[in-house]
Amino acid sequence: MKHKQRVAILGSTGSIGTNTLDVLARHPERFEVFALTAATQVDLLQQQCLQYRPRFAVMASVAHATELSQRLAASGSATRVLGGAQALAEVAAHEEVDAVMAAIVGAAGLAPCLAAAAAGKRLLLANKEALVVGGEFFMQTVRAGGATLLPIDSEHSAIFQSLPDDPATWAQRVDKIILTASGGPFRTRDPHSLREVTPEQACAHPNWVMGRKISVDSATMMNKALEVIEARHLFGLGPEQLEVVIHPQSVIHSMVQYTDHSVVAQLGTPDMRVPIAYGLSWPERMSSGAAALDFHALAAMTFEPMDAPGHAQRYPGIRLAWDALRAPAGTTAVLNAANEVAVAAFLERRIRFDQIHAVNLQTLSTIVPSSPASLADLLALDAEVRAAAQQCVQRLAA
């Protein structure tokens, strides 16, 4: 009898991780939780370990791992607790793991993603930075390891579902990919008032429940810039074949326009359990727990071009995606690291909302990367960029 699929969830305490656990719990006959990992949320990871009884639990720091281990031991749990970056990579590549949900936010998720790819796992990629930072090096690792790479971002999952089954035909049959964007919480706000935006306002997304960092990225549209870069590597089309359109209702998650100008789109409620369930069950489908789309109650669906009045001022960072893709290899990693530093500084109230773009621009003008060819190269570049971006933040905050 075929064994249950053993799943490791990297970043189990975040929104993607908790939604993944919800989907897995609906199909106990098909899946078992093999490993759970978290950065700092000891309380929640303890609860998850007691409920789902994974073989391993990993905390990003040894100190947090020690605390979790003591708590679980007192509760009689048999879960083995590990700590540190190397432990993340080890559980991602473990010989008994079938599928890895990669949901660690930011560049910190790159190393375990690479480990899972090199080990030939079914890699469910919710960490867009792995591709934005890793680029072609990451894709080479996927191919060399024989991994199955399945996108979990709602937009990229929608594109994957709308493309032909045979990737060898994409270049000949596809005219362009159209990623949809909600426009975030400030789509109709006076651009001149954005300097007054608070972290609480930026994190109040109108459609999706997400973590703080990605919520800010949605408000600036930097999330869409990163998704354009990700789509370039996932689907192998040129930058000129990637387009973004604002669709405030978040019902159409993305579209593919074919060479005959027919368009195939994927629709659904804004619930991340849908792409998660698809990635876990592909090429089959299974219930996700999401509500069905009610066409009778559906409001009008509207679309706005990115060059609509005011949008250039609201979302100045979106064009950086195409600029970075046409720049030397490694530039997308520069953009990602600069943006992570800038968003963190905004959330800490060290810079204004409208200064996030300034940090990104200044850092891009400061760092000219050589072509990174290894994980060590990528990590060194990431550290260099973060130091430069912190200097930009300090100048703006002075």
C-alpha positions as a LaTeX table, in Angstrom:
\begin{tabular}{lrrr}
\hline
Residue & $x$ (\AA) & $y$ (\AA) & $z$ (\AA) \\
\hline
Met1 & 0.00 & 0.00 & 0.00 \\
Lys2 & 1.29 & 3.44 & $-0.90$ \\
His3 & 2.32 & 5.36 & 2.18 \\
Lys4 & 0.87 & 8.70 & 3.15 \\
Gln5 & 2.64 & 11.70 & 1.69 \\
Arg6 & 4.99 & 13.10 & 4.33 \\
Val7 & 5.01 & 16.90 & 4.34 \\
Ala8 & 7.53 & 19.34 & 5.83 \\
Ile9 & 6.22 & 22.88 & 6.32 \\
Leu10 & 8.90 & 25.55 & 6.41 \\
Gly11 & 7.29 & 28.48 & 8.19 \\
Ser12 & 4.34 & 26.67 & 9.74 \\
Thr13 & 3.30 & 29.54 & 12.05 \\
Gly14 & 2.71 & 32.04 & 9.23 \\
Ser15 & $-0.48$ & 32.43 & 7.21 \\
Ile16 & 0.60 & 29.98 & 4.48 \\
Gly17 & 1.77 & 27.47 & 7.07 \\
Thr18 & $-1.42$ & 27.55 & 9.10 \\
Asn19 & $-3.54$ & 27.28 & 5.95 \\
Thr20 & $-1.45$ & 24.30 & 4.82 \\
Leu21 & $-2.08$ & 22.56 & 8.13 \\
Asp22 & $-5.79$ & 23.22 & 7.71 \\
Val23 & $-5.79$ & 21.56 & 4.29 \\
Leu24 & $-3.72$ & 18.60 & 5.50 \\
Ala25 & $-6.09$ & 18.07 & 8.42 \\
Arg26 & $-8.94$ & 17.64 & 5.94 \\
His27 & $-7.15$ & 14.70 & 4.29 \\
Pro28 & $-5.60$ & 12.58 & 7.06 \\
Glu29 & $-5.82$ & 9.50 & 4.85 \\
Arg30 & $-3.47$ & 11.07 & 2.28 \\
Phe31 & $-0.96$ & 13.14 & 4.26 \\
Glu32 & 1.01 & 13.22 & 7.47 \\
Val33 & 2.97 & 16.13 & 8.95 \\
Phe34 & 6.65 & 15.19 & 9.07 \\
Ala35 & 8.27 & 18.47 & 10.14 \\
Leu36 & 7.22 & 21.96 & 11.22 \\
Thr37 & 9.48 & 25.00 & 11.46 \\
Ala38 & 9.22 & 28.53 & 12.80 \\
Ala39 & 11.40 & 31.56 & 13.43 \\
Thr40 & 10.38 & 32.87 & 16.87 \\
Gln41 & 6.79 & 31.84 & 17.65 \\
Val42 & 7.44 & 29.21 & 20.31 \\
Asp43 & 3.88 & 29.25 & 21.69 \\
Leu44 & 2.19 & 28.58 & 18.36 \\
Leu45 & 4.71 & 25.98 & 17.21 \\
Gln46 & 4.24 & 24.18 & 20.53 \\
Gln47 & 0.48 & 24.07 & 19.93 \\
Gln48 & 1.01 & 22.80 & 16.38 \\
Cys49 & 3.39 & 20.07 & 17.54 \\
Leu50 & 0.93 & 18.85 & 20.16 \\
Gln51 & $-1.90$ & 18.81 & 17.62 \\
Tyr52 & $-0.15$ & 17.38 & 14.55 \\
Arg53 & 2.66 & 15.36 & 16.22 \\
Pro54 & 5.42 & 15.89 & 13.62 \\
Arg55 & 8.60 & 13.85 & 13.72 \\
Phe56 & 10.68 & 17.06 & 13.80 \\
Ala57 & 10.23 & 20.67 & 14.83 \\
Val58 & 12.82 & 23.31 & 13.98 \\
Met59 & 13.31 & 26.79 & 15.40 \\
Ala60 & 15.54 & 29.32 & 13.66 \\
Ser61 & 17.61 & 29.91 & 16.80 \\
Val62 & 19.09 & 27.36 & 19.19 \\
Ala63 & 17.77 & 29.33 & 22.18 \\
His64 & 14.17 & 29.09 & 20.94 \\
Ala65 & 14.70 & 25.43 & 20.09 \\
Thr66 & 15.85 & 24.72 & 23.63 \\
Glu67 & 12.78 & 26.42 & 25.07 \\
Leu68 & 10.45 & 24.51 & 22.73 \\
Ser69 & 12.17 & 21.21 & 23.51 \\
Gln70 & 11.72 & 21.71 & 27.23 \\
Arg71 & 8.05 & 22.57 & 26.83 \\
Leu72 & 7.31 & 19.59 & 24.57 \\
Ala73 & 9.19 & 17.20 & 26.84 \\
Ala74 & 7.07 & 18.38 & 29.78 \\
Ser75 & 3.96 & 17.67 & 27.69 \\
Gly76 & 5.10 & 14.15 & 26.84 \\
Ser77 & 5.57 & 14.92 & 23.15 \\
Ala78 & 7.85 & 12.67 & 21.10 \\
Thr79 & 8.65 & 15.40 & 18.56 \\
Arg80 & 12.39 & 15.94 & 18.18 \\
Val81 & 13.35 & 19.63 & 18.27 \\
Leu82 & 16.27 & 21.07 & 16.29 \\
Gly83 & 17.62 & 24.58 & 15.99 \\
Gly84 & 19.48 & 26.70 & 13.45 \\
Ala85 & 19.71 & 27.24 & 9.70 \\
Gln86 & 21.42 & 23.92 & 9.02 \\
Ala87 & 18.56 & 22.05 & 10.69 \\
Leu88 & 16.08 & 23.78 & 8.35 \\
Ala89 & 18.00 & 22.51 & 5.35 \\
Glu90 & 18.27 & 19.02 & 6.83 \\
Val91 & 14.53 & 18.54 & 7.36 \\
Ala92 & 13.79 & 20.02 & 3.91 \\
Ala93 & 16.05 & 17.42 & 2.30 \\
His94 & 15.24 & 14.51 & 4.65 \\
Glu95 & 15.02 & 11.21 & 2.81 \\
Glu96 & 11.56 & 10.46 & 4.24 \\
Val97 & 10.02 & 13.77 & 3.15 \\
Asp98 & 7.87 & 13.69 & 0.02 \\
Ala99 & 6.72 & 17.32 & $-0.19$ \\
Val100 & 8.07 & 20.58 & 1.19 \\
Met101 & 5.90 & 23.65 & 1.66 \\
Ala102 & 8.36 & 26.54 & 1.42 \\
Ala103 & 6.66 & 29.39 & 3.28 \\
Ile104 & 9.52 & 31.13 & 5.08 \\
Val105 & 9.29 & 34.84 & 4.34 \\
Gly106 & 12.27 & 36.56 & 2.75 \\
Ala107 & 15.75 & 35.51 & 1.72 \\
Ala108 & 16.03 & 33.33 & 4.86 \\
Gly109 & 14.05 & 30.70 & 2.98 \\
Leu110 & 16.56 & 30.38 & 0.14 \\
Ala111 & 18.93 & 27.79 & 1.67 \\
Pro112 & 16.26 & 25.24 & 2.72 \\
Cys113 & 14.50 & 25.71 & $-0.64$ \\
Leu114 & 17.75 & 24.89 & $-2.42$ \\
Ala115 & 18.26 & 21.87 & $-0.17$ \\
Ala116 & 14.78 & 20.55 & $-1.01$ \\
Ala117 & 15.33 & 21.19 & $-4.71$ \\
Ala118 & 18.70 & 19.44 & $-4.73$ \\
Ala119 & 17.12 & 16.46 & $-2.95$ \\
Gly120 & 14.45 & 16.12 & $-5.66$ \\
Lys121 & 11.43 & 16.92 & $-3.51$ \\
Arg122 & 7.99 & 18.10 & $-4.56$ \\
Leu123 & 8.67 & 21.74 & $-3.71$ \\
Leu124 & 5.58 & 23.86 & $-3.10$ \\
Leu125 & 6.98 & 27.36 & $-3.47$ \\
Ala126 & 5.24 & 30.07 & $-1.48$ \\
Asn127 & 8.53 & 31.86 & $-0.84$ \\
Lys128 & 8.84 & 34.10 & $-3.90$ \\
Glu129 & 12.24 & 35.36 & $-2.74$ \\
Ala130 & 13.83 & 31.98 & $-3.46$ \\
Leu131 & 13.37 & 32.68 & $-7.17$ \\
Val132 & 13.85 & 36.44 & $-6.96$ \\
Val133 & 17.16 & 35.99 & $-5.13$ \\
Gly134 & 18.22 & 32.63 & $-6.55$ \\
Gly135 & 17.15 & 33.26 & $-10.13$ \\
Glu136 & 18.63 & 30.94 & $-12.71$ \\
Phe137 & 20.90 & 29.32 & $-10.11$ \\
Phe138 & 17.80 & 28.17 & $-8.24$ \\
Met139 & 16.17 & 26.84 & $-11.42$ \\
Gln140 & 19.36 & 24.96 & $-12.31$ \\
Thr141 & 19.28 & 23.32 & $-8.88$ \\
Val142 & 15.65 & 22.29 & $-9.43$ \\
Arg143 & 16.52 & 20.70 & $-12.77$ \\
Ala144 & 19.68 & 19.00 & $-11.52$ \\
Gly145 & 17.93 & 17.56 & $-8.47$ \\
Gly146 & 14.91 & 16.35 & $-10.42$ \\
Ala147 & 12.58 & 18.28 & $-8.13$ \\
Thr148 & 8.95 & 19.04 & $-8.98$ \\
Leu149 & 8.45 & 22.79 & $-8.56$ \\
Leu150 & 4.86 & 23.91 & $-8.02$ \\
Pro151 & 3.96 & 27.56 & $-7.38$ \\
Ile152 & 1.72 & 28.38 & $-4.42$ \\
Asp153 & 1.36 & 32.15 & $-4.79$ \\
Ser154 & $-2.24$ & 32.60 & $-5.95$ \\
Glu155 & $-1.13$ & 34.42 & $-9.10$ \\
His156 & 1.49 & 31.90 & $-10.16$ \\
Ser157 & $-0.72$ & 28.95 & $-9.32$ \\
Ala158 & $-3.41$ & 30.53 & $-11.50$ \\
Ile159 & $-0.95$ & 30.92 & $-14.36$ \\
Phe160 & 0.26 & 27.33 & $-13.97$ \\
Gln161 & $-3.34$ & 26.10 & $-14.07$ \\
Ser162 & $-4.03$ & 28.18 & $-17.21$ \\
Leu163 & $-0.97$ & 27.07 & $-19.21$ \\
Pro164 & $-0.78$ & 24.00 & $-21.49$ \\
Asp165 & 0.27 & 20.78 & $-19.79$ \\
Asp166 & 3.48 & 20.52 & $-21.83$ \\
Pro167 & 6.00 & 23.25 & $-20.86$ \\
Ala168 & 7.86 & 22.65 & $-24.13$ \\
Thr169 & 4.96 & 24.31 & $-25.97$ \\
Trp170 & 4.69 & 27.46 & $-23.83$ \\
Ala171 & 7.08 & 29.57 & $-25.90$ \\
Gln172 & 5.23 & 28.81 & $-29.16$ \\
Arg173 & 1.65 & 28.99 & $-27.88$ \\
Val174 & 1.68 & 31.78 & $-25.29$ \\
Asp175 & 1.57 & 35.46 & $-26.21$ \\
Lys176 & 1.81 & 36.88 & $-22.68$ \\
Ile177 & 1.06 & 36.31 & $-19.02$ \\
Ile178 & $-1.17$ & 38.80 & $-17.21$ \\
Leu179 & $-0.78$ & 38.95 & $-13.44$ \\
Thr180 & $-3.63$ & 40.56 & $-11.55$ \\
Ala181 & $-3.15$ & 42.86 & $-8.57$ \\
Ser182 & $-5.74$ & 44.05 & $-6.08$ \\
Gly183 & $-4.11$ & 47.47 & $-5.78$ \\
Gly184 & $-3.89$ & 47.09 & $-2.02$ \\
Pro185 & $-5.43$ & 49.43 & 0.55 \\
Phe186 & $-4.37$ & 52.70 & $-1.13$ \\
Arg187 & $-5.61$ & 52.18 & $-4.69$ \\
Thr188 & $-7.89$ & 55.25 & $-4.56$ \\
Arg189 & $-5.98$ & 57.27 & $-1.98$ \\
Asp190 & $-4.50$ & 60.67 & $-2.86$ \\
Pro191 & $-0.86$ & 59.88 & $-3.73$ \\
His192 & 0.31 & 63.05 & $-1.97$ \\
Ser193 & $-1.05$ & 61.71 & 1.34 \\
Leu194 & 0.98 & 58.49 & 1.28 \\
Arg195 & 3.75 & 60.04 & 3.36 \\
Glu196 & 1.30 & 59.96 & 6.30 \\
Val197 & 0.50 & 56.22 & 6.03 \\
Thr198 & 0.98 & 54.20 & 9.22 \\
Pro199 & 2.10 & 50.56 & 9.46 \\
Glu200 & $-1.37$ & 49.63 & 10.70 \\
Gln201 & $-3.00$ & 51.18 & 7.62 \\
Ala202 & $-0.52$ & 49.54 & 5.25 \\
Cys203 & $-1.16$ & 46.10 & 6.78 \\
Ala204 & $-4.95$ & 46.34 & 6.41 \\
His205 & $-5.35$ & 44.56 & 3.07 \\
Pro206 & $-8.89$ & 44.79 & 1.65 \\
Asn207 & $-9.09$ & 41.18 & 0.37 \\
Trp208 & $-6.39$ & 38.93 & 1.82 \\
Val209 & $-5.25$ & 38.03 & 5.34 \\
Met210 & $-1.45$ & 38.05 & 5.16 \\
Gly211 & 1.68 & 38.68 & 7.22 \\
Arg212 & 2.89 & 42.21 & 7.87 \\
Lys213 & 5.77 & 42.23 & 5.39 \\
Ile214 & 3.79 & 40.96 & 2.41 \\
Ser215 & 0.90 & 43.27 & 3.33 \\
Val216 & 3.21 & 46.28 & 3.08 \\
Asp217 & 4.56 & 44.93 & $-0.21$ \\
Ser218 & 0.99 & 44.73 & $-1.48$ \\
Ala219 & 0.40 & 48.35 & $-0.47$ \\
Thr220 & 3.50 & 49.52 & $-2.37$ \\
Met221 & 2.95 & 46.98 & $-5.19$ \\
Met222 & 6.45 & 45.64 & $-4.60$ \\
Asn223 & 4.86 & 42.23 & $-4.13$ \\
Lys224 & 3.77 & 42.41 & $-7.75$ \\
Ala225 & 7.24 & 43.48 & $-8.86$ \\
Leu226 & 8.67 & 40.41 & $-7.13$ \\
Glu227 & 5.96 & 38.23 & $-8.68$ \\
Val228 & 6.86 & 39.48 & $-12.16$ \\
Ile229 & 10.45 & 38.41 & $-11.52$ \\
Glu230 & 9.27 & 35.06 & $-10.17$ \\
Ala231 & 7.04 & 34.50 & $-13.22$ \\
Arg232 & 9.98 & 35.18 & $-15.53$ \\
His233 & 11.91 & 32.26 & $-14.00$ \\
Leu234 & 8.98 & 29.91 & $-13.42$ \\
Phe235 & 7.54 & 30.09 & $-16.91$ \\
Gly236 & 10.55 & 31.01 & $-19.05$ \\
Leu237 & 8.94 & 33.91 & $-20.94$ \\
Gly238 & 10.68 & 37.19 & $-21.67$ \\
Pro239 & 10.10 & 40.32 & $-19.54$ \\
Glu240 & 8.18 & 41.88 & $-22.42$ \\
Gln241 & 5.65 & 39.01 & $-22.19$ \\
Leu242 & 4.76 & 39.80 & $-18.57$ \\
Glu243 & 2.01 & 42.30 & $-17.78$ \\
Val244 & 0.24 & 43.49 & $-14.62$ \\
Val245 & $-3.35$ & 44.70 & $-14.46$ \\
Ile246 & $-5.18$ & 45.95 & $-11.36$ \\
His247 & $-8.27$ & 43.90 & $-10.53$ \\
Pro248 & $-9.62$ & 45.15 & $-7.18$ \\
Gln249 & $-12.03$ & 42.27 & $-6.55$ \\
Ser250 & $-9.29$ & 39.57 & $-6.53$ \\
Val251 & $-11.57$ & 37.04 & $-8.22$ \\
Ile252 & $-9.45$ & 36.46 & $-11.33$ \\
His253 & $-6.08$ & 35.46 & $-9.93$ \\
Ser254 & $-4.15$ & 35.72 & $-13.20$ \\
Met255 & $-4.51$ & 35.05 & $-16.93$ \\
Val256 & $-2.69$ & 33.63 & $-19.92$ \\
Gln257 & $-3.16$ & 35.17 & $-23.36$ \\
Tyr258 & $-2.39$ & 32.79 & $-26.21$ \\
Thr259 & $-1.04$ & 33.60 & $-29.64$ \\
Asp260 & $-4.56$ & 33.48 & $-31.11$ \\
His261 & $-5.51$ & 36.14 & $-28.51$ \\
Ser262 & $-7.81$ & 33.85 & $-26.58$ \\
Val263 & $-7.40$ & 34.27 & $-22.82$ \\
Val264 & $-7.55$ & 31.53 & $-20.18$ \\
Ala265 & $-8.06$ & 32.70 & $-16.59$ \\
Gln266 & $-8.34$ & 31.03 & $-13.20$ \\
Leu267 & $-11.07$ & 32.34 & $-10.90$ \\
Gly268 & $-11.84$ & 31.65 & $-7.27$ \\
Thr269 & $-12.46$ & 33.14 & $-3.86$ \\
Pro270 & $-9.44$ & 34.90 & $-2.29$ \\
Asp271 & $-8.46$ & 31.94 & $-0.10$ \\
Met272 & $-4.91$ & 30.57 & $-0.10$ \\
Arg273 & $-6.16$ & 27.07 & 0.69 \\
Val274 & $-7.13$ & 26.72 & $-2.99$ \\
Pro275 & $-3.59$ & 26.94 & $-4.45$ \\
Ile276 & $-2.23$ & 25.03 & $-1.45$ \\
Ala277 & $-4.62$ & 22.12 & $-2.04$ \\
Tyr278 & $-3.83$ & 22.17 & $-5.77$ \\
Gly279 & $-0.09$ & 22.02 & $-5.12$ \\
Leu280 & $-0.44$ & 19.18 & $-2.63$ \\
Ser281 & $-2.71$ & 17.09 & $-4.87$ \\
Trp282 & $-1.37$ & 17.95 & $-8.36$ \\
Pro283 & $-2.01$ & 16.62 & $-10.97$ \\
Glu284 & $-5.22$ & 15.66 & $-9.19$ \\
Arg285 & $-7.52$ & 17.97 & $-7.24$ \\
Met286 & $-9.01$ & 17.69 & $-3.77$ \\
Ser287 & $-11.22$ & 19.73 & $-1.47$ \\
Ser288 & $-9.56$ & 22.78 & 0.05 \\
Gly289 & $-12.12$ & 24.01 & 2.54 \\
Ala290 & $-12.54$ & 27.27 & 0.64 \\
Ala291 & $-15.97$ & 28.61 & $-0.17$ \\
Ala292 & $-17.20$ & 28.15 & $-3.73$ \\
Leu293 & $-17.36$ & 31.22 & $-5.95$ \\
Asp294 & $-21.00$ & 32.40 & $-6.03$ \\
Phe295 & $-21.57$ & 33.94 & $-9.46$ \\
His296 & $-25.07$ & 35.06 & $-8.48$ \\
Ala297 & $-23.69$ & 37.18 & $-5.65$ \\
Leu298 & $-20.55$ & 38.27 & $-7.50$ \\
Ala299 & $-20.11$ & 41.99 & $-7.86$ \\
Ala300 & $-18.94$ & 43.53 & $-11.12$ \\
Met301 & $-15.36$ & 42.70 & $-12.00$ \\
Thr302 & $-13.28$ & 45.74 & $-12.95$ \\
Phe303 & $-9.80$ & 46.27 & $-14.31$ \\
Glu304 & $-7.42$ & 49.23 & $-14.32$ \\
Pro305 & $-4.17$ & 49.66 & $-16.27$ \\
Met306 & $-1.02$ & 50.29 & $-14.31$ \\
Asp307 & $-0.67$ & 53.68 & $-16.03$ \\
Ala308 & $-4.10$ & 54.91 & $-14.83$ \\
Pro309 & $-4.02$ & 58.42 & $-13.30$ \\
Gly310 & $-2.21$ & 58.46 & $-9.96$ \\
His311 & $-0.91$ & 54.90 & $-10.09$ \\
Ala312 & 2.63 & 55.89 & $-11.08$ \\
Gln313 & 2.80 & 57.94 & $-7.88$ \\
Arg314 & 1.07 & 55.29 & $-5.75$ \\
Tyr315 & 3.18 & 52.40 & $-7.02$ \\
Pro316 & 6.55 & 53.72 & $-8.22$ \\
Gly317 & 8.30 & 50.43 & $-7.41$ \\
Ile318 & 6.42 & 48.23 & $-9.88$ \\
Arg319 & 8.62 & 49.21 & $-12.84$ \\
Leu320 & 11.72 & 48.09 & $-10.96$ \\
Ala321 & 10.83 & 44.49 & $-11.83$ \\
Trp322 & 11.43 & 44.95 & $-15.56$ \\
Asp323 & 14.47 & 47.16 & $-14.92$ \\
Ala324 & 16.03 & 44.50 & $-12.68$ \\
Leu325 & 15.30 & 41.67 & $-15.12$ \\
Arg326 & 17.13 & 43.54 & $-17.87$ \\
Ala327 & 20.06 & 44.44 & $-15.60$ \\
Pro328 & 23.09 & 42.23 & $-14.73$ \\
Ala329 & 22.37 & 38.90 & $-13.03$ \\
Gly330 & 22.00 & 39.41 & $-9.31$ \\
Thr331 & 20.15 & 42.73 & $-9.59$ \\
Thr332 & 16.87 & 41.09 & $-8.61$ \\
Ala333 & 18.58 & 39.86 & $-5.42$ \\
Val334 & 19.68 & 43.45 & $-4.74$ \\
Leu335 & 16.12 & 44.70 & $-5.15$ \\
Asn336 & 14.75 & 42.01 & $-2.83$ \\
Ala337 & 17.23 & 42.63 & 0.00 \\
Ala338 & 16.87 & 46.40 & $-0.20$ \\
Asn339 & 13.11 & 46.09 & $-0.04$ \\
Glu340 & 13.21 & 43.76 & 2.97 \\
Val341 & 15.35 & 46.29 & 4.86 \\
Ala342 & 13.14 & 49.20 & 3.81 \\
Val343 & 9.89 & 47.48 & 4.79 \\
Ala344 & 11.33 & 46.45 & 8.17 \\
Ala345 & 12.41 & 50.06 & 8.78 \\
Phe346 & 8.92 & 51.31 & 7.91 \\
Leu347 & 7.26 & 48.78 & 10.22 \\
Glu348 & 9.62 & 49.95 & 12.97 \\
Arg349 & 8.55 & 53.56 & 12.16 \\
Arg350 & 12.11 & 54.57 & 11.26 \\
Ile351 & 11.17 & 55.77 & 7.76 \\
Arg352 & 7.97 & 56.91 & 6.09 \\
Phe353 & 5.89 & 54.73 & 3.79 \\
Asp354 & 6.86 & 56.77 & 0.73 \\
Gln355 & 10.56 & 56.38 & 1.58 \\
Ile356 & 10.51 & 52.61 & 0.99 \\
His357 & 10.92 & 53.26 & $-2.73$ \\
Ala358 & 13.73 & 55.75 & $-2.04$ \\
Val359 & 15.70 & 53.10 & $-0.15$ \\
Asn360 & 15.23 & 50.63 & $-3.00$ \\
Leu361 & 16.34 & 53.12 & $-5.64$ \\
Gln362 & 19.38 & 54.33 & $-3.71$ \\
Thr363 & 20.53 & 50.80 & $-2.96$ \\
Leu364 & 20.13 & 49.70 & $-6.59$ \\
Ser365 & 22.28 & 52.64 & $-7.65$ \\
Thr366 & 24.94 & 51.75 & $-5.06$ \\
Ile367 & 25.35 & 48.00 & $-5.65$ \\
Val368 & 26.35 & 46.60 & $-9.06$ \\
Pro369 & 26.41 & 42.80 & $-8.62$ \\
Ser370 & 28.63 & 40.30 & $-10.32$ \\
Ser371 & 26.86 & 37.18 & $-11.53$ \\
Pro372 & 26.27 & 34.99 & $-8.42$ \\
Ala373 & 26.98 & 31.34 & $-9.15$ \\
Ser374 & 26.54 & 29.67 & $-5.75$ \\
Leu375 & 24.62 & 29.93 & $-2.50$ \\
Ala376 & 27.69 & 31.50 & $-0.91$ \\
Asp377 & 27.74 & 34.17 & $-3.64$ \\
Leu378 & 24.06 & 34.90 & $-3.13$ \\
Leu379 & 24.38 & 35.14 & 0.65 \\
Ala380 & 27.41 & 37.41 & 0.37 \\
Leu381 & 25.55 & 39.68 & $-2.05$ \\
Asp382 & 22.51 & 39.70 & 0.23 \\
Ala383 & 24.64 & 40.77 & 3.21 \\
Glu384 & 26.35 & 43.52 & 1.19 \\
Val385 & 23.02 & 44.89 & 0.00 \\
Arg386 & 21.49 & 44.88 & 3.46 \\
Ala387 & 24.39 & 46.88 & 4.85 \\
Ala388 & 24.04 & 49.44 & 2.05 \\
Ala389 & 20.28 & 49.62 & 2.51 \\
Gln390 & 20.66 & 50.16 & 6.25 \\
Gln391 & 22.92 & 53.12 & 5.51 \\
Cys392 & 20.21 & 54.56 & 3.26 \\
Val393 & 17.68 & 54.11 & 6.04 \\
Gln394 & 19.93 & 55.86 & 8.52 \\
Arg395 & 20.39 & 58.83 & 6.19 \\
Leu396 & 16.63 & 59.13 & 5.61 \\
Ala397 & 15.86 & 58.76 & 9.31 \\
Ala398 & 18.42 & 61.38 & 10.39 \\
\hline
\end{tabular}
